Structures are given as structure tokens and as C-alpha cells.
Amino acid sequence: ENTQAGVLADGTSRISCRGQQVYQFLGVSSFCQYTVVPDTSLAKIKPSAPLDKVCLLGCGVSTGYGAAVQTGKVEKDSTCAVFGLGAVGLAAVMGCKAVMAKRIIGVDINPEKFEKAKQFGATDCINPKDYDKPIQEVLVEMTNGGVDYALECVGSPSIMSAALESTREGCGTCVIAGWTETETMSVQIIKILMGRTLKGTYFGGWKSVKDVPKLVEKYMQKKLKLDEFITHNLSLGQINAAFELLRNGQR
């Protein structure tokens, strides 16, 4: 609760401006040059690692990649669907490819993201707007019964439900990586009773202090993509323009 409120464990931040407390985004304040964080939020990494690249492991890439390989434990030769092809979704696609999934279907309403998704390993990309039936029904038909793994990377309760319903009866697994704090997901009990597994993931299931240095090492060994996620490099003074790019989906 303190983290979501932008403060540390004692209810305050360590940053002030003109006598007023400045709240730290997620208790970290990642748009600062200097900050104070709990020791559990610190990870010691290789000094030679480029910070303008490995900063992506602070959340988005780690979360999506971990949703596939760590939380979902996607298996070789399986069929997967990734809902949402932003940074988290692309990282999930990358994770599915890393474990050699046979088919990786990217799902997004913005077709401009499809080319990039295929570069990360998607074998198919579909736009829900192109169909006159729910996307979960489309996926079940495409895969002759449903996908083995569905990874939701949007943060929309309706898409979370669709992701679960797109999985195969008896053995399907749905991992929720998209973020929402206040909304409610609707689940038909029969979808669970028929043998599906519904999982959530926070930070991709990684333990930050222990695992982030390993992910950095993986990047340094060219076994993990990071550079390919970067579409723009903007200064801190251009932060509002950066958020506008995010809102418009131009990232």
C-alpha cells in the first residue's frame, strides 16, 4: 500500500521541493537523478552494463519475459497467445520463443505493432477488430481447441477473461501480467472446473535482488534482447512528450 501511495515504509518519501514532500512513483521515483529506496529495491549489477538499456529490466521487459518463462513456465512445442503487444507483451513473446514454443500468436488492436512482434518471435498476429466474434472464440478455432498458454499484457479485465477462455480445456494456463488495481475480473467457474489454471505475476515472478543481475548478464551475453525495445530516446525535459507517445501507442 505504501508503494502504491508513493512513499516508503514509514509513510514518507526522502524527496522534497520548496518545503513540500514529493511522492516517489512506486516508492522508487525513477525519473530522479538521485533517490532513496528500500534495500529490497536495490540490485547490484555489472558496472559495464549500459544503464540506458538495462533500465528496461526494472519492470516492463522483466515482467513480460518472466510471465512466460518464470510464472507461466511455457513449454517447448506449445501454442501460446499474447494479448497486447506493447513492451510487456513483446517481452512475453520473446520469452515464449526462448523456450521454443511452436506457435506464438500476438493479439492487438494496433496492426502497426505486428511487424515488431514477428521480429521478437510471433508466428501469427491478429486484430480482434477484424472479426465479428469474440477473440477467444477465434483463437479456439485457430488452434483446434485453444492455446496451451495465454499471457495477458494489457491490464483490462475483459481481456483477462478473454485470455482465460482462449486456453485449452484440461491443461490450459493463463497468466495475468497486465496491471490494474481497482477493477474486477469476471470468471466463469466452469472455465476453471474444466482444468484450466489462472495465475497472476508480479515483476514476472523474479526476485529483484537475486534475479535482476542474472537478467543483466543474460543481456550482456546477447541472450536477451533489450535494444530492440527502444523506439525513442528523449531527455528528462521531454518527459511530457514521452508520455504522449505512450498514450498514442507510438512506442
Coordinates of C-alpha atoms in Angstrom, one line a residue:
E1 CA 0.0 0.0 0.0
N2 CA 2.8 2.4 0.8
T3 CA 4.5 1.6 -2.5
Q4 CA 1.3 2.4 -4.4
A5 CA 0.9 5.7 -2.4
G6 CA 4.4 6.7 -3.5
V7 CA 6.0 6.6 0.0
L8 CA 8.4 4.4 1.9
A9 CA 7.6 2.1 4.8
D10 CA 7.3 4.9 7.3
G11 CA 4.8 6.8 5.2
T12 CA 7.1 9.5 3.9
S13 CA 9.4 10.0 1.0
R14 CA 13.0 11.2 1.1
I15 CA 12.5 13.8 -1.5
S16 CA 11.2 17.4 -1.0
C17 CA 10.9 20.5 -3.0
R18 CA 10.4 24.0 -1.5
G19 CA 9.4 22.5 1.8
Q20 CA 6.9 20.1 0.4
Q21 CA 7.1 16.3 0.2
V22 CA 7.5 14.9 -3.3
Y23 CA 5.9 11.5 -3.7
Q24 CA 8.1 8.8 -5.2
F25 CA 6.5 6.8 -8.1
L26 CA 6.1 3.2 -6.8
G27 CA 8.3 4.1 -3.9
V28 CA 11.3 4.4 -6.3
S29 CA 10.9 7.7 -8.1
S30 CA 12.5 6.5 -11.3
F31 CA 12.6 9.9 -13.0
C32 CA 15.0 11.3 -10.5
Q33 CA 18.8 11.6 -10.8
Y34 CA 19.1 10.6 -7.1
T35 CA 16.7 8.7 -4.9
V36 CA 16.4 6.8 -1.7
V37 CA 14.8 3.3 -1.8
P38 CA 14.5 0.3 0.5
D39 CA 17.3 -2.3 0.2
T40 CA 14.9 -4.8 -1.3
S41 CA 14.6 -2.4 -4.3
L42 CA 18.3 -2.5 -4.9
A43 CA 20.2 -4.9 -7.2
K44 CA 23.9 -4.7 -7.8
I45 CA 24.7 -5.2 -11.5
K46 CA 27.8 -5.2 -13.6
P47 CA 29.4 -1.7 -13.8
S48 CA 29.9 -2.2 -17.5
A49 CA 26.2 -2.7 -18.2
P50 CA 24.7 0.3 -20.2
L51 CA 22.2 1.9 -17.8
D52 CA 20.2 3.4 -20.7
K53 CA 19.4 -0.2 -21.8
V54 CA 19.3 -2.3 -18.7
C55 CA 16.9 0.2 -17.1
L56 CA 14.2 -1.7 -19.1
L57 CA 14.8 -4.6 -16.7
G58 CA 13.4 -2.5 -13.9
C59 CA 9.9 -3.6 -14.8
G60 CA 8.4 -4.0 -18.3
V61 CA 10.8 -6.4 -20.0
S62 CA 11.4 -8.5 -16.9
T63 CA 7.6 -8.7 -16.2
G64 CA 6.7 -9.9 -19.7
Y65 CA 9.6 -12.2 -20.1
G66 CA 9.1 -13.7 -16.6
A67 CA 5.4 -14.2 -17.2
A68 CA 6.3 -16.7 -19.9
V69 CA 9.5 -18.4 -18.6
Q70 CA 9.2 -18.0 -14.8
T71 CA 5.5 -17.8 -13.9
G72 CA 3.8 -19.5 -16.8
K73 CA 6.6 -22.0 -17.4
V74 CA 5.8 -22.2 -21.1
E75 CA 6.9 -25.5 -22.5
K76 CA 8.7 -26.4 -25.7
D77 CA 6.4 -27.0 -28.8
S78 CA 3.4 -25.4 -27.0
T79 CA 0.9 -23.0 -28.5
C80 CA 0.7 -19.5 -27.0
A81 CA -1.3 -16.3 -27.3
V82 CA 0.0 -13.0 -26.1
F83 CA -2.7 -10.3 -25.6
G84 CA -1.2 -6.8 -26.0
L85 CA 2.0 -6.1 -28.0
G86 CA 3.5 -3.2 -26.0
A87 CA 6.8 -3.7 -24.2
V88 CA 5.4 -6.2 -21.7
G89 CA 3.7 -8.2 -24.5
L90 CA 6.8 -8.2 -26.7
A91 CA 8.9 -9.4 -23.8
A92 CA 6.3 -12.2 -23.3
V93 CA 6.6 -13.1 -27.0
M94 CA 10.4 -13.2 -26.5
G95 CA 10.0 -15.5 -23.5
C96 CA 7.8 -17.9 -25.4
K97 CA 10.3 -18.0 -28.2
A98 CA 13.2 -18.5 -25.8
V99 CA 11.7 -21.8 -24.5
M100 CA 10.9 -22.8 -28.1
A101 CA 7.1 -22.6 -28.2
K102 CA 5.8 -23.9 -31.5
R103 CA 3.2 -21.3 -32.2
I104 CA 3.1 -17.7 -30.8
I105 CA 0.0 -15.7 -31.6
G106 CA 0.2 -12.0 -30.9
V107 CA -3.2 -10.2 -30.3
D108 CA -3.5 -6.4 -30.6
I109 CA -5.9 -3.8 -32.0
N110 CA -3.0 -1.8 -33.4
P111 CA -1.7 -3.6 -36.5
E112 CA 1.4 -1.4 -36.6
K113 CA 2.8 -3.5 -33.9
F114 CA 2.6 -6.7 -35.8
E115 CA 5.9 -6.4 -37.7
K116 CA 7.9 -5.8 -34.5
A117 CA 6.1 -8.7 -32.7
K118 CA 7.2 -11.0 -35.5
Q119 CA 10.8 -9.8 -35.1
F120 CA 10.5 -10.9 -31.5
G121 CA 9.2 -14.4 -32.4
A122 CA 5.4 -14.2 -33.0
T123 CA 4.4 -16.6 -35.7
D124 CA 0.9 -15.1 -36.2
C125 CA -0.6 -11.7 -35.4
I126 CA -4.4 -11.0 -35.3
N127 CA -6.5 -7.9 -34.7
P128 CA -9.7 -8.5 -32.7
K129 CA -11.4 -5.7 -34.8
D130 CA -11.1 -7.9 -37.9
Y131 CA -13.6 -10.4 -36.5
D132 CA -17.3 -10.4 -35.8
K133 CA -16.9 -12.8 -32.9
P134 CA -15.1 -12.7 -29.5
I135 CA -11.4 -13.1 -29.9
Q136 CA -11.3 -16.1 -27.6
E137 CA -13.6 -17.9 -30.0
V138 CA -11.3 -17.0 -32.9
L139 CA -8.3 -18.4 -31.0
V140 CA -10.0 -21.6 -30.1
E141 CA -10.9 -22.2 -33.7
M142 CA -7.4 -21.2 -34.9
T143 CA -5.8 -23.7 -32.6
N144 CA -8.3 -26.5 -32.7
G145 CA -9.4 -26.3 -29.1
G146 CA -7.5 -23.4 -27.5
V147 CA -3.9 -22.3 -26.8
D148 CA -1.8 -24.0 -24.2
Y149 CA -0.7 -20.7 -22.6
A150 CA -2.3 -17.3 -22.7
L151 CA -0.4 -14.3 -21.5
E152 CA -2.5 -11.1 -20.8
C153 CA -0.3 -8.0 -21.0
V154 CA -2.9 -5.2 -21.3
G155 CA -4.4 -4.7 -17.8
S156 CA -8.1 -4.9 -19.0
P157 CA -10.4 -7.2 -17.0
S158 CA -12.4 -8.1 -20.2
I159 CA -9.2 -9.1 -22.0
M160 CA -8.1 -11.1 -18.9
S161 CA -11.4 -13.1 -19.2
A162 CA -10.9 -13.5 -22.9
A163 CA -7.3 -14.7 -22.4
L164 CA -8.5 -17.4 -19.9
E165 CA -11.3 -18.5 -22.2
S166 CA -8.9 -18.8 -25.1
T167 CA -6.9 -21.6 -23.3
R168 CA -7.4 -25.3 -23.8
E169 CA -9.6 -27.4 -21.5
G170 CA -7.9 -29.7 -19.2
C171 CA -4.4 -28.2 -19.4
G172 CA -4.6 -24.5 -20.4
T173 CA -2.7 -21.9 -18.4
C174 CA -3.5 -18.2 -18.3
V175 CA -1.0 -15.7 -16.8
I176 CA -2.2 -12.2 -16.0
A177 CA 0.7 -9.7 -16.3
G178 CA -1.3 -6.6 -17.2
W179 CA -1.7 -4.1 -14.3
T180 CA -5.0 -2.9 -12.8
E181 CA -5.6 -2.1 -9.1
T182 CA -9.3 -1.5 -8.7
E183 CA -11.2 -3.4 -11.4
T184 CA -12.8 -6.8 -11.1
M185 CA -12.2 -9.7 -13.5
S186 CA -15.2 -11.9 -14.3
V187 CA -14.5 -15.6 -14.4
Q188 CA -17.0 -18.3 -15.4
I189 CA -16.4 -21.1 -12.8
I190 CA -16.8 -23.8 -15.4
K191 CA -13.7 -22.4 -17.2
I192 CA -11.7 -23.3 -14.1
L193 CA -13.5 -26.5 -13.3
M194 CA -12.6 -27.8 -16.7
G195 CA -9.0 -27.9 -15.7
R196 CA -7.6 -24.5 -16.6
T197 CA -5.1 -22.7 -14.5
L198 CA -5.3 -18.9 -13.8
K199 CA -2.1 -17.3 -12.5
G200 CA -1.0 -13.7 -11.7
T201 CA 2.5 -12.5 -11.9
Y202 CA 4.2 -9.5 -10.2
F203 CA 7.5 -8.5 -11.8
G204 CA 7.4 -11.7 -13.8
G205 CA 8.0 -13.8 -10.7
W206 CA 11.6 -12.7 -10.4
K207 CA 13.3 -11.9 -7.1
S208 CA 14.8 -8.5 -7.9
V209 CA 17.9 -8.6 -5.7
K210 CA 18.9 -12.1 -6.9
D211 CA 17.5 -12.2 -10.4
V212 CA 18.0 -8.8 -12.0
P213 CA 21.8 -9.2 -12.1
K214 CA 21.3 -12.5 -13.9
L215 CA 19.0 -10.9 -16.4
V216 CA 21.6 -8.2 -17.0
E217 CA 24.2 -10.8 -17.5
K218 CA 21.9 -12.6 -20.0
Y219 CA 21.6 -9.3 -21.9
M220 CA 25.4 -8.7 -21.8
Q221 CA 25.8 -12.2 -23.3
K222 CA 23.4 -11.3 -26.1
K223 CA 20.9 -14.0 -24.9
L224 CA 18.2 -11.4 -24.1
K225 CA 17.0 -8.5 -26.3
L226 CA 16.8 -5.0 -24.9
D227 CA 18.0 -2.6 -27.6
E228 CA 15.1 -3.7 -29.8
F229 CA 12.5 -2.4 -27.4
I230 CA 13.7 1.2 -27.6
T231 CA 11.9 3.3 -30.2
H232 CA 12.7 6.8 -28.9
N233 CA 15.4 8.4 -26.7
L234 CA 14.2 11.6 -25.0
S235 CA 15.7 13.8 -22.4
L236 CA 14.1 14.3 -19.0
G237 CA 12.9 17.7 -20.1
Q238 CA 10.9 16.0 -22.8
I239 CA 9.1 13.7 -20.3
N240 CA 5.6 15.0 -21.2
A241 CA 6.3 14.3 -24.9
A242 CA 7.3 10.8 -23.9
F243 CA 4.1 10.2 -22.1
E244 CA 2.2 11.5 -25.1
L245 CA 4.0 8.9 -27.3
L246 CA 2.9 6.2 -24.8
R247 CA -0.8 7.4 -24.8
N248 CA -0.8 7.4 -28.7
G249 CA 0.7 3.9 -28.9
Q250 CA 3.8 5.3 -30.7
R251 CA 6.3 3.3 -28.8

